[in-house]
């Protein structure tokens, strides 16, 4: 269990009423590609929880909040309005808007891991995530299957060799070499603050040698067979 992740009464306040697919794993393992494709396939809202921590990191930078001040950060997190958009595959809205590219900026990446490491911050995010996703969602992050939705019907944990993950991040960021190096740096920080771990009942997919279509095909099979077993 992650630091500060002890379940409290508030985090169960929103009962789960729909199919939840949890996707966890480190940066660059292919979570977003798979999560977005599964959301389209099963017509579920898609929630990228990393964007919520990034939005808080960006707000903290703008407001000059110390990334070590968990209390101030949690208060700032509570003032951000997280919601789901409309459309066939609703996605996260932050203060009424789709998350912008600025959330991938180097300054945000440099502090997001520390910002996300505070138990008080995680408690706010956990409650928001549970509330946004409980009626059905594909939710990606680091602690979705272990902490946010330990009762998710289907859980995936994606992994890949660090060099492959760094290469993917570099390509996503338009070939910027520093993006690949940033992954290695953030891996090291995340390992100290938010180490991603598979839930005991997660399906672990090593995507090192798999294309996104293969990963999707395997995942769809898992979701469908879970549905056939009933209750999923
Ligand atoms: O998935 P990402 O790289 O956009 O995540 C950004 C940061 O947020 C990363 O440092 C890990 C952290 N994070 C987290 O601690 N818990 C989550 N559920 C999602 C992201």
GROMACS .gro file of C-alpha atoms and ligand atoms in nm:
model
  252
    1UNK     CA    1   0.000   0.000   0.000
    2UNK     CA    2   0.125   0.347  -0.084
    3UNK     CA    3   0.234   0.595   0.180
    4UNK     CA    4  -0.069   0.763   0.334
    5UNK     CA    5  -0.303   0.523   0.165
    6UNK     CA    6  -0.475   0.376   0.467
    7UNK     CA    7  -0.844   0.353   0.378
    8UNK     CA    8  -1.061   0.597   0.573
    9UNK     CA    9  -1.437   0.613   0.604
   10UNK     CA   10  -1.458   0.906   0.356
   11UNK     CA   11  -1.299   0.721   0.066
   12UNK     CA   12  -1.582   0.468   0.059
   13UNK     CA   13  -1.842   0.745   0.069
   14UNK     CA   14  -1.923   0.701  -0.300
   15UNK     CA   15  -2.030   0.342  -0.364
   16UNK     CA   16  -1.916   0.188  -0.689
   17UNK     CA   17  -2.214   0.128  -0.917
   18UNK     CA   18  -2.062   0.063  -1.262
   19UNK     CA   19  -1.783  -0.127  -1.436
   20UNK     CA   20  -1.444   0.008  -1.334
   21UNK     CA   21  -1.129  -0.087  -1.521
   22UNK     CA   22  -0.815   0.013  -1.329
   23UNK     CA   23  -0.488   0.062  -1.518
   24UNK     CA   24  -0.170   0.119  -1.322
   25UNK     CA   25   0.199   0.124  -1.397
   26UNK     CA   26   0.501   0.351  -1.432
   27UNK     CA   27   0.549   0.638  -1.680
   28UNK     CA   28   0.571   0.531  -2.042
   29UNK     CA   29   0.437   0.178  -1.992
   30UNK     CA   30   0.146   0.248  -2.228
   31UNK     CA   31  -0.132   0.321  -1.975
   32UNK     CA   32  -0.288   0.619  -2.156
   33UNK     CA   33  -0.297   0.450  -2.495
   34UNK     CA   34  -0.462   0.141  -2.351
   35UNK     CA   35  -0.697   0.331  -2.119
   36UNK     CA   36  -0.826   0.560  -2.395
   37UNK     CA   37  -0.878   0.266  -2.632
   38UNK     CA   38  -1.061   0.058  -2.370
   39UNK     CA   39  -1.281   0.356  -2.283
   40UNK     CA   40  -1.381   0.390  -2.650
   41UNK     CA   41  -1.436   0.019  -2.686
   42UNK     CA   42  -1.656  -0.018  -2.377
   43UNK     CA   43  -1.805   0.334  -2.393
   44UNK     CA   44  -1.688   0.434  -2.050
   45UNK     CA   45  -1.554   0.765  -1.920
   46UNK     CA   46  -1.174   0.786  -1.935
   47UNK     CA   47  -0.992   0.933  -1.638
   48UNK     CA   48  -0.619   1.000  -1.638
   49UNK     CA   49  -0.544   1.064  -1.271
   50UNK     CA   50  -0.186   1.173  -1.341
   51UNK     CA   51  -0.340   1.488  -1.491
   52UNK     CA   52  -0.503   1.567  -1.158
   53UNK     CA   53  -0.167   1.561  -0.981
   54UNK     CA   54  -0.013   1.759  -1.266
   55UNK     CA   55  -0.290   2.021  -1.240
   56UNK     CA   56  -0.216   2.060  -0.870
   57UNK     CA   57   0.158   2.084  -0.935
   58UNK     CA   58   0.095   2.357  -1.196
   59UNK     CA   59  -0.135   2.546  -0.956
   60UNK     CA   60   0.124   2.519  -0.679
   61UNK     CA   61   0.392   2.664  -0.909
   62UNK     CA   62   0.161   2.949  -1.015
   63UNK     CA   63   0.065   3.026  -0.653
   64UNK     CA   64   0.417   2.975  -0.519
   65UNK     CA   65   0.308   2.702  -0.280
   66UNK     CA   66   0.601   2.509  -0.134
   67UNK     CA   67   0.598   2.155  -0.282
   68UNK     CA   68   0.686   2.028   0.067
   69UNK     CA   69   0.378   2.188   0.229
   70UNK     CA   70   0.124   1.908   0.223
   71UNK     CA   71  -0.142   2.104   0.412
   72UNK     CA   72  -0.134   2.402   0.173
   73UNK     CA   73  -0.126   2.169  -0.127
   74UNK     CA   74  -0.425   1.971  -0.003
   75UNK     CA   75  -0.619   2.296   0.047
   76UNK     CA   76  -0.529   2.403  -0.309
   77UNK     CA   77  -0.632   2.060  -0.440
   78UNK     CA   78  -0.974   2.103  -0.278
   79UNK     CA   79  -1.023   2.430  -0.464
   80UNK     CA   80  -0.968   2.273  -0.808
   81UNK     CA   81  -1.292   2.166  -0.978
   82UNK     CA   82  -1.249   1.822  -1.129
   83UNK     CA   83  -1.537   1.699  -1.346
   84UNK     CA   84  -1.619   1.477  -1.640
   85UNK     CA   85  -1.691   1.626  -1.982
   86UNK     CA   86  -1.976   1.515  -2.205
   87UNK     CA   87  -1.971   1.307  -2.523
   88UNK     CA   88  -1.937   0.941  -2.602
   89UNK     CA   89  -1.616   0.906  -2.400
   90UNK     CA   90  -1.628   1.169  -2.127
   91UNK     CA   91  -1.284   1.283  -2.010
   92UNK     CA   92  -1.146   1.486  -1.724
   93UNK     CA   93  -1.217   1.859  -1.704
   94UNK     CA   94  -1.008   2.077  -1.476
   95UNK     CA   95  -1.183   2.397  -1.368
   96UNK     CA   96  -1.422   2.347  -1.659
   97UNK     CA   97  -1.154   2.297  -1.925
   98UNK     CA   98  -0.975   2.010  -2.096
   99UNK     CA   99  -0.623   1.973  -1.954
  100UNK     CA  100  -0.374   2.172  -2.161
  101UNK     CA  101  -0.030   2.079  -2.291
  102UNK     CA  102   0.126   2.296  -2.023
  103UNK     CA  103   0.068   2.011  -1.777
  104UNK     CA  104   0.345   1.820  -1.959
  105UNK     CA  105   0.594   2.105  -1.913
  106UNK     CA  106   0.932   2.031  -1.760
  107UNK     CA  107   0.866   2.255  -1.458
  108UNK     CA  108   0.552   2.056  -1.375
  109UNK     CA  109   0.729   1.722  -1.422
  110UNK     CA  110   1.006   1.839  -1.193
  111UNK     CA  111   0.774   1.883  -0.892
  112UNK     CA  112   0.472   1.661  -0.956
  113UNK     CA  113   0.618   1.355  -0.788
  114UNK     CA  114   0.685   1.546  -0.465
  115UNK     CA  115   0.343   1.712  -0.477
  116UNK     CA  116   0.176   1.372  -0.522
  117UNK     CA  117   0.366   1.219  -0.232
  118UNK     CA  118   0.173   1.397   0.046
  119UNK     CA  119  -0.085   1.181   0.221
  120UNK     CA  120  -0.317   1.483   0.265
  121UNK     CA  121  -0.304   1.554  -0.109
  122UNK     CA  122  -0.367   1.190  -0.193
  123UNK     CA  123  -0.669   1.181   0.036
  124UNK     CA  124  -0.828   1.472  -0.155
  125UNK     CA  125  -0.749   1.316  -0.492
  126UNK     CA  126  -0.868   0.972  -0.386
  127UNK     CA  127  -1.209   1.107  -0.286
  128UNK     CA  128  -1.239   1.300  -0.617
  129UNK     CA  129  -1.131   0.999  -0.821
  130UNK     CA  130  -1.373   0.771  -0.645
  131UNK     CA  131  -1.656   1.019  -0.696
  132UNK     CA  132  -1.575   1.072  -1.066
  133UNK     CA  133  -1.526   0.706  -1.152
  134UNK     CA  134  -1.766   0.508  -0.935
  135UNK     CA  135  -2.051   0.491  -1.185
  136UNK     CA  136  -1.821   0.331  -1.444
  137UNK     CA  137  -1.485   0.432  -1.585
  138UNK     CA  138  -1.148   0.338  -1.718
  139UNK     CA  139  -0.910   0.499  -1.471
  140UNK     CA  140  -0.534   0.511  -1.507
  141UNK     CA  141  -0.275   0.600  -1.246
  142UNK     CA  142  -0.042   0.444  -0.995
  143UNK     CA  143  -0.271   0.334  -0.713
  144UNK     CA  144  -0.608   0.280  -0.878
  145UNK     CA  145  -0.629  -0.098  -0.839
  146UNK     CA  146  -0.463  -0.098  -0.497
  147UNK     CA  147  -0.618   0.204  -0.326
  148UNK     CA  148  -0.877   0.407  -0.518
  149UNK     CA  149  -1.077   0.114  -0.653
  150UNK     CA  150  -0.957  -0.203  -0.479
  151UNK     CA  151  -1.305  -0.327  -0.574
  152UNK     CA  152  -1.254  -0.266  -0.951
  153UNK     CA  153  -1.381  -0.554  -1.162
  154UNK     CA  154  -1.075  -0.556  -1.388
  155UNK     CA  155  -0.724  -0.441  -1.302
  156UNK     CA  156  -0.426  -0.413  -1.531
  157UNK     CA  157  -0.071  -0.335  -1.434
  158UNK     CA  158   0.146  -0.237  -1.731
  159UNK     CA  159   0.522  -0.258  -1.724
  160UNK     CA  160   0.804  -0.222  -1.978
  161UNK     CA  161   1.181  -0.198  -1.976
  162UNK     CA  162   1.300   0.149  -1.867
  163UNK     CA  163   1.476   0.212  -2.200
  164UNK     CA  164   1.155   0.137  -2.390
  165UNK     CA  165   0.949   0.362  -2.162
  166UNK     CA  166   1.197   0.646  -2.202
  167UNK     CA  167   1.187   0.605  -2.581
  168UNK     CA  168   0.807   0.623  -2.584
  169UNK     CA  169   0.801   0.939  -2.371
  170UNK     CA  170   1.060   1.093  -2.603
  171UNK     CA  171   0.843   1.019  -2.907
  172UNK     CA  172   0.529   1.151  -2.733
  173UNK     CA  173   0.714   1.475  -2.663
  174UNK     CA  174   0.820   1.523  -3.026
  175UNK     CA  175   1.161   1.358  -3.003
  176UNK     CA  176   1.286   1.578  -2.721
  177UNK     CA  177   1.577   1.385  -2.570
  178UNK     CA  178   1.525   1.544  -2.229
  179UNK     CA  179   1.176   1.388  -2.214
  180UNK     CA  180   1.333   1.042  -2.207
  181UNK     CA  181   1.582   1.147  -1.942
  182UNK     CA  182   1.301   1.304  -1.738
  183UNK     CA  183   1.128   0.964  -1.725
  184UNK     CA  184   1.431   0.808  -1.561
  185UNK     CA  185   1.452   1.094  -1.313
  186UNK     CA  186   1.079   1.081  -1.231
  187UNK     CA  187   1.092   0.701  -1.199
  188UNK     CA  188   1.350   0.750  -0.927
  189UNK     CA  189   1.134   1.010  -0.748
  190UNK     CA  190   0.814   0.809  -0.792
  191UNK     CA  191   0.993   0.504  -0.653
  192UNK     CA  192   1.050   0.698  -0.332
  193UNK     CA  193   0.709   0.865  -0.304
  194UNK     CA  194   0.446   0.684  -0.515
  195UNK     CA  195   0.588   0.347  -0.617
  196UNK     CA  196   0.345   0.179  -0.854
  197UNK     CA  197   0.270  -0.177  -0.742
  198UNK     CA  198   0.034  -0.429  -0.895
  199UNK     CA  199  -0.275  -0.523  -0.694
  200UNK     CA  200  -0.269  -0.893  -0.602
  201UNK     CA  201  -0.551  -0.956  -0.849
  202UNK     CA  202  -0.412  -0.737  -1.133
  203UNK     CA  203  -0.331  -0.877  -1.476
  204UNK     CA  204   0.031  -0.780  -1.537
  205UNK     CA  205   0.111  -0.698  -1.900
  206UNK     CA  206   0.472  -0.643  -2.001
  207UNK     CA  207   0.442  -0.414  -2.303
  208UNK     CA  208   0.815  -0.408  -2.385
  209UNK     CA  209   0.774  -0.611  -2.702
  210UNK     CA  210   0.405  -0.549  -2.772
  211UNK     CA  211   0.244  -0.297  -3.004
  212UNK     CA  212  -0.056  -0.099  -2.879
  213UNK     CA  213  -0.298  -0.310  -3.089
  214UNK     CA  214  -0.169  -0.630  -2.928
  215UNK     CA  215  -0.194  -0.481  -2.579
  216UNK     CA  216  -0.551  -0.370  -2.654
  217UNK     CA  217  -0.649  -0.711  -2.794
  218UNK     CA  218  -0.523  -0.888  -2.482
  219UNK     CA  219  -0.691  -0.641  -2.253
  220UNK     CA  220  -1.025  -0.664  -2.436
  221UNK     CA  221  -1.010  -1.041  -2.400
  222UNK     CA  222  -0.956  -1.006  -2.025
  223UNK     CA  223  -1.244  -0.758  -1.984
  224UNK     CA  224  -1.480  -0.972  -2.192
  225UNK     CA  225  -1.393  -1.293  -2.012
  226UNK     CA  226  -1.439  -1.116  -1.680
  227UNK     CA  227  -1.785  -1.010  -1.803
  228UNK     CA  228  -1.865  -1.368  -1.903
  229UNK     CA  229  -1.775  -1.490  -1.556
  230UNK     CA  230  -2.046  -1.259  -1.429
  231UNK     CA  231  -2.042  -0.966  -1.194
  232UNK     CA  232  -1.788  -0.784  -1.409
  233LIG     O1  233   0.092   0.934  -1.506
  233LIG     P1  234   0.171   1.065  -1.502
  233LIG     O2  235   0.311   1.045  -1.541
  233LIG     O3  236   0.104   1.175  -1.577
  233LIG     O4  237   0.168   1.106  -1.348
  233LIG     C1  238   0.220   1.228  -1.302
  233LIG     C2  239   0.269   1.213  -1.160
  233LIG     O5  240   0.162   1.189  -1.071
  233LIG     C3  241   0.371   1.102  -1.134
  233LIG     O6  242   0.479   1.158  -1.062
  233LIG     C4  243   0.302   1.002  -1.049
  233LIG     C5  244   0.186   1.076  -0.988
  233LIG     N1  245   0.065   0.996  -0.981
  233LIG     C6  246   0.034   0.938  -0.862
  233LIG     O7  247   0.110   0.951  -0.766
  233LIG     N2  248  -0.082   0.867  -0.849
  233LIG     C7  249  -0.164   0.854  -0.953
  233LIG     N3  250  -0.279   0.785  -0.939
  233LIG     C8  251  -0.133   0.911  -1.077
  233LIG     C9  252  -0.016   0.982  -1.088
   0.00000   0.00000   0.00000
